[in-house]
CSV table of C-alpha atoms in Angstrom, one decimal:
chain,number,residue,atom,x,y,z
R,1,UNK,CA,161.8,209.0,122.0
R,2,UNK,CA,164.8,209.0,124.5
R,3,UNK,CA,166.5,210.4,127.5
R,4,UNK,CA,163.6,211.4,130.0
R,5,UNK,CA,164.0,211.2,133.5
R,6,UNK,CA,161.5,210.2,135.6
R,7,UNK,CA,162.6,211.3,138.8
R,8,UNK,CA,162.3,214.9,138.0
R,9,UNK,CA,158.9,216.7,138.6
R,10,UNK,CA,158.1,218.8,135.5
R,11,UNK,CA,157.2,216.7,132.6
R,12,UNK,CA,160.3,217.0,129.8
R,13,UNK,CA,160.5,219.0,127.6
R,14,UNK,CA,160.1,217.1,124.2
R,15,UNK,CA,162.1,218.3,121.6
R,16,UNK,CA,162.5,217.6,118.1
R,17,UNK,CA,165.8,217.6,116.2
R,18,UNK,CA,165.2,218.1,112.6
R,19,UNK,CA,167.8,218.3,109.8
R,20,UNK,CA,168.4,216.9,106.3
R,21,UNK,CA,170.7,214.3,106.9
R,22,UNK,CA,173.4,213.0,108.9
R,23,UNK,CA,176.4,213.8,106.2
R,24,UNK,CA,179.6,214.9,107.2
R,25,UNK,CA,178.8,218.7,107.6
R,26,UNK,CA,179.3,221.9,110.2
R,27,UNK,CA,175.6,221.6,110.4
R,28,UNK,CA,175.0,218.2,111.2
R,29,UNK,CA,178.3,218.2,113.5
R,30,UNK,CA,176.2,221.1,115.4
R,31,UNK,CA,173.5,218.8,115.8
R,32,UNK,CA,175.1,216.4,117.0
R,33,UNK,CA,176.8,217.5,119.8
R,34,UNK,CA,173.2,219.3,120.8
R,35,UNK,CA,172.3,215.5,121.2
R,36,UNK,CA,175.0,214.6,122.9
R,37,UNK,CA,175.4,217.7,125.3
R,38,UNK,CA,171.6,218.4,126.4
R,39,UNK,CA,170.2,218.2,129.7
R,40,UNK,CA,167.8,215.0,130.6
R,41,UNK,CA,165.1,217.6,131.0
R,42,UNK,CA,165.0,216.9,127.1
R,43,UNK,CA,163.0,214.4,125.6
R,44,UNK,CA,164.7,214.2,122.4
R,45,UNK,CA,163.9,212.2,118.9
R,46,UNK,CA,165.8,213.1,115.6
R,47,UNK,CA,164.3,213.2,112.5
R,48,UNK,CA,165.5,213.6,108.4
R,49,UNK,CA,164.4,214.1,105.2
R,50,UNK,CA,166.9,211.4,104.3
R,51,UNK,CA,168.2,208.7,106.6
R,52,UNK,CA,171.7,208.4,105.7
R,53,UNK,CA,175.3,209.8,105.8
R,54,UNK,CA,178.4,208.5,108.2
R,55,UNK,CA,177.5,210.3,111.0
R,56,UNK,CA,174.2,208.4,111.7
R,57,UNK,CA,176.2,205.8,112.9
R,58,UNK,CA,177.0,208.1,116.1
R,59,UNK,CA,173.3,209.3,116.2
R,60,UNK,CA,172.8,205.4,116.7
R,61,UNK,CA,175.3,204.9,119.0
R,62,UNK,CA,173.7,208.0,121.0
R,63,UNK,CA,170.5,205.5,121.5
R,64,UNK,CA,168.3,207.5,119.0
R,65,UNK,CA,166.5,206.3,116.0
R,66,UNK,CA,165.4,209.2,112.9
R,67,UNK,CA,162.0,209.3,111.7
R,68,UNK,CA,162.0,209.7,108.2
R,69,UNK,CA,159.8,212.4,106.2
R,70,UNK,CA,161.3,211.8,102.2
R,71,UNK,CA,160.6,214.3,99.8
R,72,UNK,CA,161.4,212.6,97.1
R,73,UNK,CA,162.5,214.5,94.4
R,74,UNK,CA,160.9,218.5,93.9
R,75,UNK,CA,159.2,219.7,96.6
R,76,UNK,CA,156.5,220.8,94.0
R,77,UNK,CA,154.3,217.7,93.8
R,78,UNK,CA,151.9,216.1,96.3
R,79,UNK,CA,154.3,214.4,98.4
R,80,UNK,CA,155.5,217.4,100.0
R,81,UNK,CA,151.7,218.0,101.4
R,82,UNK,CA,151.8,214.4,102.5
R,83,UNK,CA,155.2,214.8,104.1
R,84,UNK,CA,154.1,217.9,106.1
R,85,UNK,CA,150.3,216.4,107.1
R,86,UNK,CA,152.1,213.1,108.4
R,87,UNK,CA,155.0,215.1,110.7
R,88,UNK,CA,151.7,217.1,111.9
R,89,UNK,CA,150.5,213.6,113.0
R,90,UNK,CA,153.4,212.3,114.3
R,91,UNK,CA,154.0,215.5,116.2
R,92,UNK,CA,150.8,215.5,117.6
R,93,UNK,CA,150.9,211.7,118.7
R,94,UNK,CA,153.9,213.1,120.4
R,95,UNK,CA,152.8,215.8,122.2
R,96,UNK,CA,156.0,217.4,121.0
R,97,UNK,CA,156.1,220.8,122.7
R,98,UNK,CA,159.2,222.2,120.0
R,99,UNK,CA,160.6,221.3,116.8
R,100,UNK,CA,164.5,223.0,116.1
R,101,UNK,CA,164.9,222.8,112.4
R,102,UNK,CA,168.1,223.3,110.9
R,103,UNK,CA,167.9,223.6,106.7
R,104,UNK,CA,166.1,225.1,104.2
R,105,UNK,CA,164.9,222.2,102.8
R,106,UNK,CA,164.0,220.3,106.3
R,107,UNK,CA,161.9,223.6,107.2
R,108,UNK,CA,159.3,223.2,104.1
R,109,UNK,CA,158.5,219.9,106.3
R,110,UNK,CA,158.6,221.2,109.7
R,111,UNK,CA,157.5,224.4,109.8
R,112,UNK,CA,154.1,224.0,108.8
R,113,UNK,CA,153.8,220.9,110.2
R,114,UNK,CA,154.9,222.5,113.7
R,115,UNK,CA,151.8,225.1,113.0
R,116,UNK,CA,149.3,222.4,112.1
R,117,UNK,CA,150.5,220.3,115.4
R,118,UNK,CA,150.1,223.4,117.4
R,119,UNK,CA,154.1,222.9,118.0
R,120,UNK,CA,156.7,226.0,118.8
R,121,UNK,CA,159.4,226.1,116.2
R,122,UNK,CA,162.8,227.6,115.7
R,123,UNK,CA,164.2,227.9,112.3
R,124,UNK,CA,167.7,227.5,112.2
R,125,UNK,CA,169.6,230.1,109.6
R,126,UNK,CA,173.1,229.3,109.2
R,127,UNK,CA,174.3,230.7,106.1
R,128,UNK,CA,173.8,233.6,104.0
R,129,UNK,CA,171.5,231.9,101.4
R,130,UNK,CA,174.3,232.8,99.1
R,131,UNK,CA,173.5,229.6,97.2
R,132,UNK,CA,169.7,229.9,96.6
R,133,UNK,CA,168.4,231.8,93.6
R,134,UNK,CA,165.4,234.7,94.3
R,135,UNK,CA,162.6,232.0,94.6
R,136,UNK,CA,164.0,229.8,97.0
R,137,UNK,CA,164.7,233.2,99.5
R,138,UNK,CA,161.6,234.4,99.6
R,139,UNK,CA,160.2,231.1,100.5
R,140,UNK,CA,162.8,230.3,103.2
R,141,UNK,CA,161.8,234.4,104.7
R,142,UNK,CA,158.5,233.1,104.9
R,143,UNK,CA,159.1,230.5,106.4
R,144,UNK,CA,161.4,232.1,108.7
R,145,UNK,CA,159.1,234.6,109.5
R,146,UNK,CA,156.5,232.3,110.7
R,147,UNK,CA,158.7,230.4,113.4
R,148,UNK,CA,158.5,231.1,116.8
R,149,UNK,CA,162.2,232.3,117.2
R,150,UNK,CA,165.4,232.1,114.6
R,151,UNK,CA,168.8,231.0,115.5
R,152,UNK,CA,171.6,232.0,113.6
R,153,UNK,CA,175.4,231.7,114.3
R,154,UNK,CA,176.6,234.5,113.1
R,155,UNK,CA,176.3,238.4,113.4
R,156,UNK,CA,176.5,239.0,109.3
R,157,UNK,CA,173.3,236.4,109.7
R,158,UNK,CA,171.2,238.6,112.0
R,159,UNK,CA,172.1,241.7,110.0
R,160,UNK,CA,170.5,240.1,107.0
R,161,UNK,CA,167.5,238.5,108.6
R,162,UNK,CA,166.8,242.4,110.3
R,163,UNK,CA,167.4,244.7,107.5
R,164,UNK,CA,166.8,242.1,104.4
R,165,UNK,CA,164.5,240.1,105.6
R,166,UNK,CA,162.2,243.0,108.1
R,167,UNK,CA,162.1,240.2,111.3
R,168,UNK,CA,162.0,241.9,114.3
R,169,UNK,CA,165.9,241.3,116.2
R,170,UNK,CA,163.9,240.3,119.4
R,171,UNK,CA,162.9,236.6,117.4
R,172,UNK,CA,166.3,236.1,116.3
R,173,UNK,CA,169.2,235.0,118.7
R,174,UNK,CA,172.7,234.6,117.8
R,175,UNK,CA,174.5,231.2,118.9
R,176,UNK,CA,177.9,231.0,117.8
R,177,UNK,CA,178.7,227.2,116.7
R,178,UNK,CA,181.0,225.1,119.5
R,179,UNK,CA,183.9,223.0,119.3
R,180,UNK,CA,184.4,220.2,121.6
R,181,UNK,CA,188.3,221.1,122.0
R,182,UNK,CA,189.5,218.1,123.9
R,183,UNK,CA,187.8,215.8,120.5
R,184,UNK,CA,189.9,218.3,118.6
R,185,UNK,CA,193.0,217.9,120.4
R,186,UNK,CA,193.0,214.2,120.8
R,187,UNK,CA,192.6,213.9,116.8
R,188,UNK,CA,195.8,216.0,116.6
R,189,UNK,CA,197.7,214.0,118.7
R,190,UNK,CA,196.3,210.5,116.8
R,191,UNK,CA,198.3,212.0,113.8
R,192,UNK,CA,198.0,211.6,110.3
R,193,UNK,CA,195.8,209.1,108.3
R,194,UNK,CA,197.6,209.1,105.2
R,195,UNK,CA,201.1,210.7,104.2
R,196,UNK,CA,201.7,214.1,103.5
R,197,UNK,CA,203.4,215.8,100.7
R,198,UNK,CA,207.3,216.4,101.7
R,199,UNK,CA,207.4,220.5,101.8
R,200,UNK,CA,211.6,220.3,103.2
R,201,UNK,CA,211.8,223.2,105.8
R,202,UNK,CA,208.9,225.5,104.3
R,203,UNK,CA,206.1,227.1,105.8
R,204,UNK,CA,202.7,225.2,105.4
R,205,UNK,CA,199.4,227.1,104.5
R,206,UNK,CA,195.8,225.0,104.9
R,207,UNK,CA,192.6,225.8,103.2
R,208,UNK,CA,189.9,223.3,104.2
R,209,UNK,CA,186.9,223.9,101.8
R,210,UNK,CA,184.7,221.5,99.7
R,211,UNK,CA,185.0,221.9,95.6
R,212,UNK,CA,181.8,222.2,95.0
R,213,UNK,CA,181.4,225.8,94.9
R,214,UNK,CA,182.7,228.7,93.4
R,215,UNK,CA,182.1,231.0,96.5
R,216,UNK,CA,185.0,228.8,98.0
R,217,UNK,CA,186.9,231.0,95.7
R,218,UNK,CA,189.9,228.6,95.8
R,219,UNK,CA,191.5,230.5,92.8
R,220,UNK,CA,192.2,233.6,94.3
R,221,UNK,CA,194.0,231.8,97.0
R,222,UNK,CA,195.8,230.2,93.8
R,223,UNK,CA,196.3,233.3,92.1
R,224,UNK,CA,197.9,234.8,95.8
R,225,UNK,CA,200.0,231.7,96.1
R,226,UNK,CA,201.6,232.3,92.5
R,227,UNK,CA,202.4,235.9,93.0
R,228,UNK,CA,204.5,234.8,96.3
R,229,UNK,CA,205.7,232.0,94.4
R,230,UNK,CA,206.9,234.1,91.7
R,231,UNK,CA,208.1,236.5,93.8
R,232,UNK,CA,210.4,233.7,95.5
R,233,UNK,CA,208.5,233.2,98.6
R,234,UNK,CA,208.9,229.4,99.7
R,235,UNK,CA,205.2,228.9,100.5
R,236,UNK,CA,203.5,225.3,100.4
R,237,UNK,CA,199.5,224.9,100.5
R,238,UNK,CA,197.8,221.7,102.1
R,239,UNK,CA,194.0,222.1,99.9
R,240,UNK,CA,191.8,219.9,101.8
R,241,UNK,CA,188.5,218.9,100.5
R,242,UNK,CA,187.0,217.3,96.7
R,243,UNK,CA,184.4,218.0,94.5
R,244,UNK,CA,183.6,218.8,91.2
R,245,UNK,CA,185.5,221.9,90.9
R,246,UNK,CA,189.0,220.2,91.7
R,247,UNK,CA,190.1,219.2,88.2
R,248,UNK,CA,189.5,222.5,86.8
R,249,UNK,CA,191.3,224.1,90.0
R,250,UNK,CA,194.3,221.4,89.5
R,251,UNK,CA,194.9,222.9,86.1
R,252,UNK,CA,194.9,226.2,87.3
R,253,UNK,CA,197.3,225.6,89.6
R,254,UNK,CA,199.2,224.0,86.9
R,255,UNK,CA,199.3,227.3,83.9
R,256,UNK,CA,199.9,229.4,87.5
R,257,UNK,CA,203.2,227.4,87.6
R,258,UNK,CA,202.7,226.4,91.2
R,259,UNK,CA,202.0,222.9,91.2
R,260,UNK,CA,204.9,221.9,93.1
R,261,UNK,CA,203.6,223.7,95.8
R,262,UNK,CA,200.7,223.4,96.5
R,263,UNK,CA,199.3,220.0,96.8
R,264,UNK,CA,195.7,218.7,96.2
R,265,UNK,CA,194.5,216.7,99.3
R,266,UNK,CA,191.3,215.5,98.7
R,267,UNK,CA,188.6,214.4,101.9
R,268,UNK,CA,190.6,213.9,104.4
R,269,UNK,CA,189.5,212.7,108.1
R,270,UNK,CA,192.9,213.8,109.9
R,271,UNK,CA,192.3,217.6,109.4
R,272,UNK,CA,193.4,218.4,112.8
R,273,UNK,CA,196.8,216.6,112.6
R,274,UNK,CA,197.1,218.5,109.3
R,275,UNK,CA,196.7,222.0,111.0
R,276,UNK,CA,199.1,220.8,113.5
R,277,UNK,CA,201.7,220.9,110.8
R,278,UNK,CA,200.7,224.0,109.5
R,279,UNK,CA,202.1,227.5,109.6
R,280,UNK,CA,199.1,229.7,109.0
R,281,UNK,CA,194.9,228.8,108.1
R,282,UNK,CA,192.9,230.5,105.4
R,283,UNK,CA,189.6,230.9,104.2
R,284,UNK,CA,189.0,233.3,101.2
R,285,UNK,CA,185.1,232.6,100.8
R,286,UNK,CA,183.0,235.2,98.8
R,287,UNK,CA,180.3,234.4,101.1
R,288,UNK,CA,180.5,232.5,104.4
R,289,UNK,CA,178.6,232.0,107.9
R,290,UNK,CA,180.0,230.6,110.6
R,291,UNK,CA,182.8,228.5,109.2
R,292,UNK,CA,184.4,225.2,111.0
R,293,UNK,CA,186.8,225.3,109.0
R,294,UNK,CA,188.3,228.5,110.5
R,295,UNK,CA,187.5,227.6,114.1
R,296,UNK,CA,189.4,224.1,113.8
R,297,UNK,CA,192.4,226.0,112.4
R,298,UNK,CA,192.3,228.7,115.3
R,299,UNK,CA,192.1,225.3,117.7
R,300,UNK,CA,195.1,224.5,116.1
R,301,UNK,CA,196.8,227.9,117.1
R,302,UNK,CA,197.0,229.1,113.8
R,303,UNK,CA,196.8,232.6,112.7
R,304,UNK,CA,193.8,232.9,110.5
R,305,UNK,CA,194.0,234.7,107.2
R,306,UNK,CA,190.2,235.6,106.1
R,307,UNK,CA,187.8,237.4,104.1
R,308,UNK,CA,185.3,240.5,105.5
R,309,UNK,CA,182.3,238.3,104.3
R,310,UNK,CA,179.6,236.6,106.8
R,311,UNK,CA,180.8,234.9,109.8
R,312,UNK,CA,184.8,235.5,109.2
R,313,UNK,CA,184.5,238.5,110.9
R,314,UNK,CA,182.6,237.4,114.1
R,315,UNK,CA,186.1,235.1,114.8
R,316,UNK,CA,189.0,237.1,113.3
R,317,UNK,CA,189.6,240.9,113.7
R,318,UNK,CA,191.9,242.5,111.4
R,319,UNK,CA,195.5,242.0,113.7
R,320,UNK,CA,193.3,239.8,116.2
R,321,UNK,CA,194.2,236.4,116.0
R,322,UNK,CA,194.4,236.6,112.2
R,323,UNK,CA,194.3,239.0,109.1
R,324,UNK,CA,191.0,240.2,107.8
R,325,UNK,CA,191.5,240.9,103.9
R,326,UNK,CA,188.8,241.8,101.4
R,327,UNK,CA,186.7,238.9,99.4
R,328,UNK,CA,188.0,238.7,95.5
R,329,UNK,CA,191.2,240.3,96.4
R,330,UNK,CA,194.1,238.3,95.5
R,331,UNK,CA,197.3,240.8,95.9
R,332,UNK,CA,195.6,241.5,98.8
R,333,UNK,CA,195.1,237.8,100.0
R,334,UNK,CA,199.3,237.5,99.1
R,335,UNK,CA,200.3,240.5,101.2
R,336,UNK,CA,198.3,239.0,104.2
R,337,UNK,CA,200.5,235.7,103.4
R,338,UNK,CA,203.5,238.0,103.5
R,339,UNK,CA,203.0,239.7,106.3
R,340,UNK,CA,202.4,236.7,108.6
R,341,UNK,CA,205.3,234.8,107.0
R,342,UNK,CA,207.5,238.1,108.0
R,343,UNK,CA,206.7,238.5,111.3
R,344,UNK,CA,207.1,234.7,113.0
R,345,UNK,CA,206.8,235.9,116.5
R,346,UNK,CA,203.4,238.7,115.6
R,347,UNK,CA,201.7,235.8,113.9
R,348,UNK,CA,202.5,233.0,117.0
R,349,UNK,CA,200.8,235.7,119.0
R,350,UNK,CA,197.8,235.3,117.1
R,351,UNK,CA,197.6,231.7,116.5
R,352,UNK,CA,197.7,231.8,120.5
R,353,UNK,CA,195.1,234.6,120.5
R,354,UNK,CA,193.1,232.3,118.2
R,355,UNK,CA,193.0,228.7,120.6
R,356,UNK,CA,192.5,230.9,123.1
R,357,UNK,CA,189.4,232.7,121.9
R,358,UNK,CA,188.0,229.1,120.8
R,359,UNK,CA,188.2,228.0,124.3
R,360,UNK,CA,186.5,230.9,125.4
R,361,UNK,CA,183.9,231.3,123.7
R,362,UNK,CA,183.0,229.0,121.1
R,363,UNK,CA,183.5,225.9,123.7
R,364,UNK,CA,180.4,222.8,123.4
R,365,UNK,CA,179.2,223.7,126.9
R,366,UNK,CA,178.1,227.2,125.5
R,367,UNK,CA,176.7,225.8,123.0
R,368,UNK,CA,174.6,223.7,124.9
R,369,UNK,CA,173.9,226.2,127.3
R,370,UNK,CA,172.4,229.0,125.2
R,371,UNK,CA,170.8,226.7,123.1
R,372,UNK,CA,169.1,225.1,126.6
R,373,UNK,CA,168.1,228.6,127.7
R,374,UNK,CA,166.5,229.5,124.5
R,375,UNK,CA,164.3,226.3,124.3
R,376,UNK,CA,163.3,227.1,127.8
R,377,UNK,CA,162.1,230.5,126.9
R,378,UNK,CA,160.6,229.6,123.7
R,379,UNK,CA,158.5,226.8,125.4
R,380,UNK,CA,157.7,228.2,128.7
R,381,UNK,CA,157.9,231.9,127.8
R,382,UNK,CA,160.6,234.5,129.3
């Protein structure tokens, strides 16, 4: 355990951090800066299903240590049990008053656990469970609907969890993620980590999306870029991110005819200095929650171009710091392109609209803040 302060009266508050890991993700970035940014009225420990991934080495740095609760493979064997019976233990030697888990697959650990310890717990539900099959969903409701309170960070979220999922809105609070802007704007003026691709005087597009995925929809935004292309628009596209999907999405690109174009970036660490050479952001996503992605480009000052799916919405208005277009549509996805592109001094406006709106409201300390006042609440009632 860490940070407790003895020279305040009330005991702490001790709170437990729980996610999977500590791999480069909005998630675990989220947690993160909770660490970093809470009051010392928090006695804080961290704790994973799997102690690994580069950002641990911060979590370190931040004078905690994770406690470990493996599950090893399927969570349908007798490990799983063992896993939630020993967190029940540990919580209890504890005295932890809350655990705040953040994943699906932490949760089947720590929210019975919580129960058995006689713990509060708040499920964290951060996406639109768009990846998990019908199984999987109606064991995370479950579990959701057994937690004390349920943060999401995104309105789409809430809908879902209300008129899907029948939890009351009074357990569920909506938290929008933060970005710690002067981080942000001290990695765009570092610069670049590698070279970029020489794109002459033309206007620069960035999608920043793993390849892992399908609902990343990468080949609508492929399919857009070759209709402009075609059509003798000079557009270039930065792709930033990897996975298993990028070969097949290279050829593509190639049969489109656009692979001078638009260029393939892999992981890349420099995202900010990216978006600081960029023209316009996008995010086409099928399905989406609260996506860093789009904040870090409207911290850039871009004008967003994204999908009416999940979380999108909830940071771009349609002619509000971006353009809202529907998912699967690329024409649609094109004419967006078009219409920034054709209008220098309209879209400037909104990449303005857009750093400004991060600043506002999406900052770290109000992160912090409402997630402070909600742990309060939850632990020593309204």
């Amino acid at each position: 355990m860490r940070r407790e302060d003895p020279s305040m009266g009330a005991r702490p508050v001790r709170l437990v951090q729980f996610t999977r890991s500590f791999h480069i993700g909005g998630t675990e970035v989220q947690v993160l800066e909770l660490l970093r940014g809470l009051p010392p009225s928090y006695q804080l420990q961290v704790s994973v299903l799997e102690d690994a991934g580069p950002l641990m080495g911060a979590v370190w740095k931040l004078g905690y240590t994770a406690e470990t609760f493996p599950l090893k493979g399927s969570v349908a064997q007798a490990n799983t049990a063992y896993q939630v019976l020993r967190m029940a233990r540990w919580l209890r030697s504890h005295r932890v008053d809350l655990v705040h888990v953040h994943d699906f697959y932490s949760s089947l650990i720590a929210v019975p656990a919580a129960k058995l310890a006689g713990a509060k717990v708040i499920v964290g539900r951060l996406d639109l469970s768009h990846w998990q099959g019908p199984a999987r969903r109606a064991v995370h409701s479950r579990l959701t609907a057994m937690a004390d309170h349920v943060v999401v960070n995104a309105e789409a979220i809430r809908r879902q969890l209300v008129d899907e999922e029948g939890l009351p809105a009074a357990r569920i609070s909506v938290i929008h993620n933060g970005l710690d802007l002067a981080r942000f704007d001290a990695r765009m003026r570092e610069g670049l980590k590698a070279p970029l691709p020489d794109t002459g005087d033309a206007p620069i597009l960035v999608h920043v999306a793993n390849m892992n995925h399908p609902v990343k929809r990468q080949e609508d935004l492929l399919l857009a870029l070759a209709m402009l292309h075609h059509g003798g628009t000079p557009l270039h596209a930065f792709l930033v991110g990897d996975g298993p999907r990028r070969k097949g999405l290279e050829k593509l690109a190639a049969e489109l005819g656009v692979s001078e174009t638009v260029h393939f970036l892999r992981h890349r660490t420099d995202v900010a200095a990216i978006c600081a050479r960029a023209t316009l952001g996008v995010l086409c996503s099928s399905a989406e929650g609260m996506s860093n992605a789009v904040m870090e480009g409207m911290a850039a000052g871009l004008p967003m171009v994204v999908t009416r799916v999940g979380g999108n919405t909830d940071l771009v208005r349609d002619g509000e710091r971006g353009l809202v277009v529907p998912p699967e549509r690329p024409a649609q996805l094109a004419q967006a392109f078009n219409q920034l592109l054709s209008q220098p001094e309209k879209a400037r406006r909104m990449g303005k609209e857009a750093r400004e709106f991060v600043a506002r409201e999406l900052s770290l300390e109000r992160l912090v803040r409402l997630h402070d006042a909600l742990y309060q609440r939850v632990v020593h009632g309204p």
